[in-house]
Short mmCIF file of C-alpha atoms and ligand atoms in Angstrom, two decimals:
data_model
loop_
_atom_site.label_atom_id
_atom_site.label_comp_id
_atom_site.label_asym_id
_atom_site.label_seq_id
_atom_site.Cartn_x
_atom_site.Cartn_y
_atom_site.Cartn_z
CA GLN A 90 122.73 65.63 120.53
CA ALA A 91 123.27 62.80 123.04
CA LYS A 92 124.61 60.69 120.20
CA GLN A 93 127.61 62.97 119.96
CA TYR A 94 129.18 61.32 123.01
CA GLY A 95 128.35 57.78 121.94
CA ARG A 96 130.33 55.30 119.89
CA GLY A 97 132.55 57.27 117.53
CA GLY A 98 130.84 60.57 118.31
CA TYR A 99 132.75 62.12 115.48
CA THR A 100 131.22 59.76 112.95
CA PHE A 101 127.74 60.38 114.29
CA TYR A 102 128.28 64.08 113.90
CA ASN A 103 129.21 63.50 110.28
CA GLU A 104 126.18 61.28 109.78
CA ASP A 105 123.92 63.99 111.16
CA LEU A 106 125.53 66.49 108.88
CA GLY A 107 125.01 64.05 106.00
CA ASP A 108 121.32 63.78 106.92
CA GLN A 109 121.06 67.54 106.96
CA LEU A 110 122.64 67.80 103.55
CA LYS A 111 120.32 65.13 102.18
CA GLN A 112 117.36 66.97 103.64
CA GLN A 113 118.59 70.22 102.13
CA ALA A 114 119.13 68.60 98.73
CA LEU A 115 115.64 67.12 98.85
CA LEU A 116 114.15 70.51 99.75
CA GLU A 117 115.96 72.15 96.85
CA GLU A 118 114.89 69.44 94.42
CA GLU A 119 111.27 69.63 95.55
CA LEU A 120 111.23 73.42 95.47
CA LYS A 121 112.56 73.47 91.93
CA GLY A 122 109.77 71.14 90.84
CA ALA A 123 107.17 73.18 92.71
CA VAL A 124 108.24 76.37 90.94
CA GLU A 125 108.15 74.63 87.56
CA ARG A 126 104.63 73.37 88.27
CA MET A 127 103.66 76.78 89.72
CA ASP A 128 102.62 75.13 92.99
CA ILE A 129 103.43 78.08 95.25
CA GLU A 130 100.18 79.76 96.29
CA PRO A 131 99.33 83.22 97.55
CA PHE A 132 97.56 83.33 100.92
CA PHE A 133 95.88 86.53 102.06
CA GLN A 134 95.89 88.05 105.55
CA PRO A 135 93.59 91.01 106.23
CA ILE A 136 94.87 94.38 107.44
CA VAL A 137 92.31 96.29 109.44
CA ASP A 138 91.77 99.94 110.37
CA ILE A 139 92.12 99.76 114.15
CA GLU A 140 89.96 102.81 114.81
CA ASN A 141 86.81 101.66 113.00
CA GLY A 142 87.29 97.98 112.15
CA HIS A 143 87.26 98.52 108.38
CA VAL A 144 89.16 95.91 106.40
CA LYS A 145 91.58 97.95 104.30
CA GLY A 146 93.54 95.32 102.42
CA PHE A 147 95.47 92.06 102.51
CA GLU A 148 99.11 91.06 102.74
CA VAL A 149 100.02 88.28 100.33
CA LEU A 150 102.04 85.50 101.98
CA SER A 151 103.41 82.64 99.93
CA ARG A 152 102.52 79.07 100.85
CA TRP A 153 104.04 75.82 99.68
CA THR A 154 102.95 72.31 100.57
CA SER A 155 105.43 69.75 99.29
CA PRO A 156 103.96 66.30 98.53
CA THR A 157 106.75 64.57 100.46
CA LEU A 158 107.77 67.18 103.04
CA GLY A 159 104.41 68.72 103.89
CA ALA A 160 103.92 72.43 104.50
CA VAL A 161 107.26 74.24 104.38
CA PRO A 162 107.26 77.67 106.12
CA PRO A 163 108.08 80.64 103.86
CA ASP A 164 110.93 81.74 106.14
CA ILE A 165 112.62 78.50 105.00
CA PHE A 166 111.65 78.15 101.34
CA ILE A 167 112.01 81.85 100.50
CA THR A 168 115.59 81.79 101.81
CA ILE A 169 116.37 78.67 99.78
CA ALA A 170 114.71 80.23 96.73
CA GLU A 171 116.90 83.31 97.13
CA ASP A 172 120.03 81.14 97.29
CA MET A 173 118.95 79.04 94.30
CA GLY A 174 117.95 81.96 92.11
CA LEU A 175 114.28 80.90 92.19
CA ILE A 176 112.98 83.95 94.04
CA ASP A 177 112.21 85.87 90.84
CA ALA A 178 110.05 83.08 89.47
CA ILE A 179 108.24 82.62 92.79
CA THR A 180 107.60 86.32 93.30
CA TRP A 181 106.14 86.95 89.86
CA GLN A 182 104.12 83.72 89.81
CA VAL A 183 102.58 84.46 93.18
CA MET A 184 101.96 88.10 92.29
CA ARG A 185 100.24 87.12 89.06
CA LYS A 186 97.95 84.68 90.87
CA ALA A 187 97.22 87.14 93.67
CA LEU A 188 96.43 90.03 91.33
CA LYS A 189 94.07 87.81 89.39
CA VAL A 190 92.25 86.97 92.62
CA ALA A 191 92.18 90.59 93.82
CA ALA A 192 90.98 91.88 90.45
CA SER A 193 87.90 89.70 90.88
CA TRP A 194 86.88 91.32 94.18
CA ASP A 195 84.11 93.84 94.12
CA ASN A 196 85.94 96.41 96.26
CA ASP A 197 89.00 98.62 96.30
CA LEU A 198 91.03 96.87 98.98
CA PHE A 199 94.81 97.05 98.65
CA ILE A 200 97.14 94.12 98.37
CA ALA A 201 100.65 94.18 99.76
CA PHE A 202 103.53 92.10 98.40
CA ASN A 203 106.82 91.22 100.06
CA MET A 204 109.86 91.93 97.86
CA SER A 205 113.07 90.07 98.51
CA PRO A 206 116.28 92.17 98.50
CA HIS A 207 117.37 90.09 95.47
CA LEU A 208 114.61 91.67 93.40
CA PHE A 209 115.79 95.20 93.98
CA ASN A 210 117.34 95.61 90.56
CA ASP A 211 116.68 97.19 87.17
CA GLU A 212 113.98 94.70 86.30
CA LEU A 213 111.86 95.37 89.38
CA LEU A 214 109.93 98.25 87.89
CA MET A 215 109.51 96.59 84.51
CA ASN A 216 108.10 93.44 86.08
CA ILE A 217 105.70 95.31 88.32
CA LYS A 218 104.46 97.49 85.48
CA TRP A 219 103.89 94.40 83.37
CA GLN A 220 101.99 92.69 86.18
CA LEU A 221 99.79 95.75 86.70
CA SER A 222 98.90 96.13 83.05
CA GLU A 223 98.38 92.38 82.56
CA SER A 224 95.91 92.24 85.46
CA LYS A 225 94.47 95.75 84.85
CA PHE A 226 94.98 96.33 88.57
CA ASP A 227 94.96 99.89 89.90
CA PRO A 228 98.53 100.68 91.10
CA LYS A 229 97.02 102.78 93.89
CA ARG A 230 95.75 99.53 95.40
CA MET A 231 99.21 97.96 95.45
CA GLU A 232 101.68 98.09 98.31
CA ILE A 233 105.26 96.85 98.23
CA GLU A 234 106.81 95.73 101.52
CA ILE A 235 110.55 95.66 101.86
CA THR A 236 112.87 95.12 104.78
CA GLU A 237 115.89 97.32 105.29
CA ASN A 238 118.11 94.48 103.97
CA ALA A 239 116.75 95.30 100.52
CA VAL A 240 118.12 98.83 100.58
CA ILE A 241 121.07 98.76 102.90
CA GLY A 242 124.36 99.42 101.15
CA ASN A 243 122.76 101.06 98.11
CA MET A 244 120.56 103.83 99.40
CA ASP A 245 120.85 105.90 96.22
CA GLU A 246 119.64 103.13 93.93
CA ALA A 247 116.95 102.26 96.43
CA ARG A 248 115.71 105.85 96.45
CA VAL A 249 115.42 105.85 92.67
CA ALA A 250 113.52 102.55 92.76
CA LEU A 251 111.17 103.69 95.51
CA ASP A 252 110.53 107.01 93.77
CA SER A 253 109.60 105.24 90.54
CA LEU A 254 107.25 102.89 92.39
CA LYS A 255 105.65 105.88 94.10
CA ASP A 256 105.35 107.70 90.75
CA LEU A 257 103.21 104.79 89.57
CA GLY A 258 100.97 105.35 92.60
CA ILE A 259 102.22 102.31 94.52
CA GLN A 260 102.65 102.60 98.31
CA VAL A 261 105.91 101.44 99.84
CA SER A 262 106.23 100.02 103.35
CA LEU A 263 109.21 99.31 105.57
CA ASP A 264 108.60 95.79 106.90
CA ASP A 265 109.79 94.28 110.21
CA PHE A 266 110.51 97.75 111.52
CA GLY A 267 112.79 97.79 114.54
CA THR A 268 114.53 94.46 113.95
CA GLY A 269 117.39 95.65 111.73
CA PHE A 270 120.58 97.42 112.62
CA SER A 271 119.70 100.76 111.08
CA SER A 272 115.93 101.07 110.92
CA LEU A 273 116.06 104.76 111.78
CA ALA A 274 118.71 105.58 109.17
CA THR A 275 116.72 103.71 106.53
CA LEU A 276 113.57 105.54 107.52
CA SER A 277 115.22 108.93 107.45
CA LYS A 278 116.80 108.43 104.02
CA LEU A 279 113.99 106.84 102.04
CA PRO A 280 110.45 107.99 101.24
CA PHE A 281 108.37 105.24 102.88
CA ASP A 282 104.60 105.66 103.11
CA LYS A 283 104.21 103.13 105.89
CA ILE A 284 106.03 101.32 108.68
CA LYS A 285 105.14 97.81 109.75
CA ILE A 286 106.03 97.28 113.40
CA ASP A 287 107.62 93.86 113.72
CA LYS A 288 105.48 91.29 115.46
CA SER A 289 108.22 90.56 118.01
CA PHE A 290 107.37 93.89 119.69
CA VAL A 291 103.61 93.46 119.42
CA THR A 292 103.13 91.09 122.32
CA ASP A 293 102.17 91.46 125.99
CA LEU A 294 101.93 95.22 125.53
CA ASP A 295 100.04 95.48 128.80
CA SER A 296 102.50 93.42 130.84
CA MET A 297 105.90 93.94 129.19
CA PRO A 298 106.91 97.57 129.74
CA GLN A 299 109.81 97.28 127.28
CA ASN A 300 107.58 96.28 124.39
CA ALA A 301 105.04 98.94 125.30
CA LYS A 302 107.75 101.60 125.37
CA ILE A 303 109.22 100.54 122.03
CA VAL A 304 105.85 100.37 120.30
CA GLY A 305 104.84 103.68 121.85
CA ALA A 306 108.05 105.30 120.64
CA ILE A 307 107.64 103.93 117.09
CA LEU A 308 104.06 105.24 116.98
CA ALA A 309 105.18 108.68 118.18
CA LEU A 310 107.99 108.73 115.63
CA ALA A 311 105.69 107.73 112.78
CA LYS A 312 103.18 110.36 113.81
CA SER A 313 105.75 113.13 113.79
CA MET A 314 107.03 111.96 110.39
CA GLU A 315 103.45 111.61 109.08
CA ILE A 316 104.02 108.01 108.08
CA ALA A 317 101.25 105.41 108.38
CA VAL A 318 101.75 102.45 110.70
CA THR A 319 100.60 98.84 110.68
CA ALA A 320 101.20 96.68 113.74
CA GLU A 321 101.86 93.04 112.81
CA GLY A 322 101.15 90.01 114.93
CA ILE A 323 98.19 91.26 116.99
CA GLU A 324 96.92 88.21 118.86
CA THR A 325 95.09 89.53 121.92
CA ASN A 326 92.41 92.06 122.84
CA ASP A 327 94.83 93.67 125.29
CA ASP A 328 97.41 94.33 122.57
CA LEU A 329 94.72 95.70 120.27
CA ASN A 330 93.45 98.00 123.03
CA PHE A 331 96.94 99.33 123.67
CA LEU A 332 97.48 100.02 119.95
CA SER A 333 94.07 101.65 119.69
CA ALA A 334 94.77 103.90 122.69
CA HIS A 335 98.08 104.92 121.08
CA GLU A 336 96.46 105.75 117.74
CA CYS A 337 98.05 103.00 115.67
CA LEU A 338 96.37 103.26 112.27
CA GLN A 339 96.24 99.67 111.04
CA GLY A 340 96.60 96.19 112.48
CA GLN A 341 97.22 92.68 111.26
CA GLY A 342 97.29 89.46 113.22
CA TYR A 343 95.65 86.20 114.21
CA LEU A 344 93.16 88.16 116.34
CA PHE A 345 91.58 89.41 113.10
CA ALA A 346 92.34 86.43 110.87
CA ARG A 347 95.11 84.06 109.87
CA PRO A 348 96.46 84.14 106.34
CA MET A 349 93.86 82.36 104.19
CA HIS A 350 93.48 80.68 100.83
CA ALA A 351 92.04 82.77 97.99
CA GLN A 352 88.82 80.73 98.12
CA ASP A 353 88.27 81.68 101.75
CA VAL A 354 88.76 85.40 101.16
CA SER A 355 85.34 85.86 99.53
CA ASN A 356 83.68 84.17 102.52
CA PHE A 357 85.71 86.28 104.91
CA LEU A 358 84.71 89.46 103.07
CA ALA A 359 81.07 88.39 102.92
CA ASP A 360 80.99 87.52 106.64
CA ALA A 361 83.23 90.32 107.91
CA ASN A 362 80.29 92.61 108.69
CA GLU A 363 79.08 89.98 111.19
CA LEU A 364 82.45 89.53 112.87
CA GLU A 365 83.57 91.16 116.09
CA ARG A 366 87.24 91.26 117.06
CA GLY A 367 88.60 92.75 120.25
CA GLY A 368 85.22 94.31 120.96
CA LYS A 369 85.11 95.97 117.54
CA LYS A 370 82.86 95.14 114.64
CA LEU A 371 84.74 94.47 111.43
CA ARG A 372 83.44 96.14 108.29
CA VAL A 373 83.99 95.91 104.58
CA SER A 374 82.91 98.97 102.68
P1 C2E B 298 106.39 89.17 107.06
O1 C2E B 298 106.36 89.83 105.74
O2 C2E B 298 106.82 89.99 108.22
O3 C2E B 298 104.90 88.60 107.27
C1 C2E B 298 104.24 88.52 108.49
C2 C2E B 298 104.36 87.15 109.11
O4 C2E B 298 103.72 87.15 110.37
C3 C2E B 298 103.67 86.04 108.31
O5 C2E B 298 104.42 84.85 108.50
C4 C2E B 298 102.33 85.94 109.01
O6 C2E B 298 101.69 84.69 108.80
C5 C2E B 298 102.78 86.11 110.42
N1 C2E B 298 101.69 86.55 111.31
C6 C2E B 298 100.64 87.34 111.01
N2 C2E B 298 99.88 87.55 112.11
C7 C2E B 298 100.48 86.88 113.11
C8 C2E B 298 100.15 86.71 114.51
O7 C2E B 298 99.18 87.24 115.03
N3 C2E B 298 101.01 85.95 115.24
C9 C2E B 298 102.12 85.36 114.69
N4 C2E B 298 102.88 84.62 115.49
N5 C2E B 298 102.44 85.50 113.39
C10 C2E B 298 101.63 86.25 112.62
P2 C2E B 298 104.69 83.83 107.30
O8 C2E B 298 103.49 83.76 106.41
O9 C2E B 298 105.19 82.57 107.93
O10 C2E B 298 105.85 84.53 106.50
C11 C2E B 298 107.10 84.74 107.10
C12 C2E B 298 107.95 85.68 106.29
O11 C2E B 298 108.28 85.08 105.04
C13 C2E B 298 107.27 86.99 105.93
O12 C2E B 298 107.34 87.87 107.04
C14 C2E B 298 108.11 87.44 104.76
O13 C2E B 298 109.29 88.03 105.22
C15 C2E B 298 108.45 86.12 104.10
N6 C2E B 298 107.56 85.88 102.95
C16 C2E B 298 106.36 85.27 102.89
N7 C2E B 298 105.89 85.25 101.62
C17 C2E B 298 106.82 85.90 100.85
C18 C2E B 298 106.94 86.19 99.45
O14 C2E B 298 106.05 85.89 98.64
N8 C2E B 298 108.07 86.85 99.05
C19 C2E B 298 109.05 87.21 99.95
N9 C2E B 298 110.11 87.85 99.48
N10 C2E B 298 108.97 86.95 101.25
C20 C2E B 298 107.88 86.30 101.71
MG1 MG B 299 105.53 91.57 105.07
MG1 MG B 300 106.97 91.78 108.88
MG1 MG B 301 109.33 89.10 108.49
#
């Protein structure tokens, strides 16, 4: 920044831009290689029944550690993958790995997958059906999370897609609820089973009246529409207590556990009955 006013500020600006482009090109190159080598890994973050502490399932979150760049956050590499046309490959690779892991668990926990808007096409259903039959995974244990970006502009096609997913027994969730421009319109037009309250609202619920009001209103809305709710990003006992008092069904957040490697999931499940979070005992049934 300061450089901008230095010797030939203009030139420096261009150099910075050049650096950025180099960095971007490197990222793209590395990501392409990573997808070819199937280096992107599913991590698993538990989703817990707030009322009784039962672990109900896991959200799958993609992780990529580049040998030269280190860990690259999914918000960054998923966007690049979408632009480069790599999101299909990543999604189906990660799903295949995650289903293989989940099929080995001795329980009936669900797993939830994030679907990029780019995947909302004719092949979506075919791919998911193939994945389910390949892994012999019960569709009733699968959830698909989409943001309103995936459906905006083509509500009719989206309804057909969601209906077919639901016909298979798959649950569909509206992710990052409250952050888009037309969350309510999306909710009213499409048959979602679940809302995920965006983590930006799930913070300081005891001390920030605005957040408390918004979360309270979303919970009341979901209740009247008979839609399930998961609150994302629960980090403190106070936030958990607020959600519990307002009858939020499920919760997810660092307070319970961070997203973890497949190898750590078995330990987590084995130890969960000994864990206490926000004054509640966790349980795996
Ligand atoms: P998301 O689907 O809304 O996932 C929840 C994000 O919140 C995850 O970030 C998770 O690690 C984070 N999180 C969970 N609990 C807490 C908490 O208590 N505090 C805070 N501060 N954060 C918490 P992550 O893993 O970095 O993923 C970011 C986003 O990247 C996801 O948001 C999702 O939109 C996207 N993403 C990740 N994996 C995939 C994927 O395989 N496919 C697609 N299409 N998108 C993905
Ligand atoms: Mg999600
Ligand atoms: Mg979300
Ligand atoms: Mg998000």
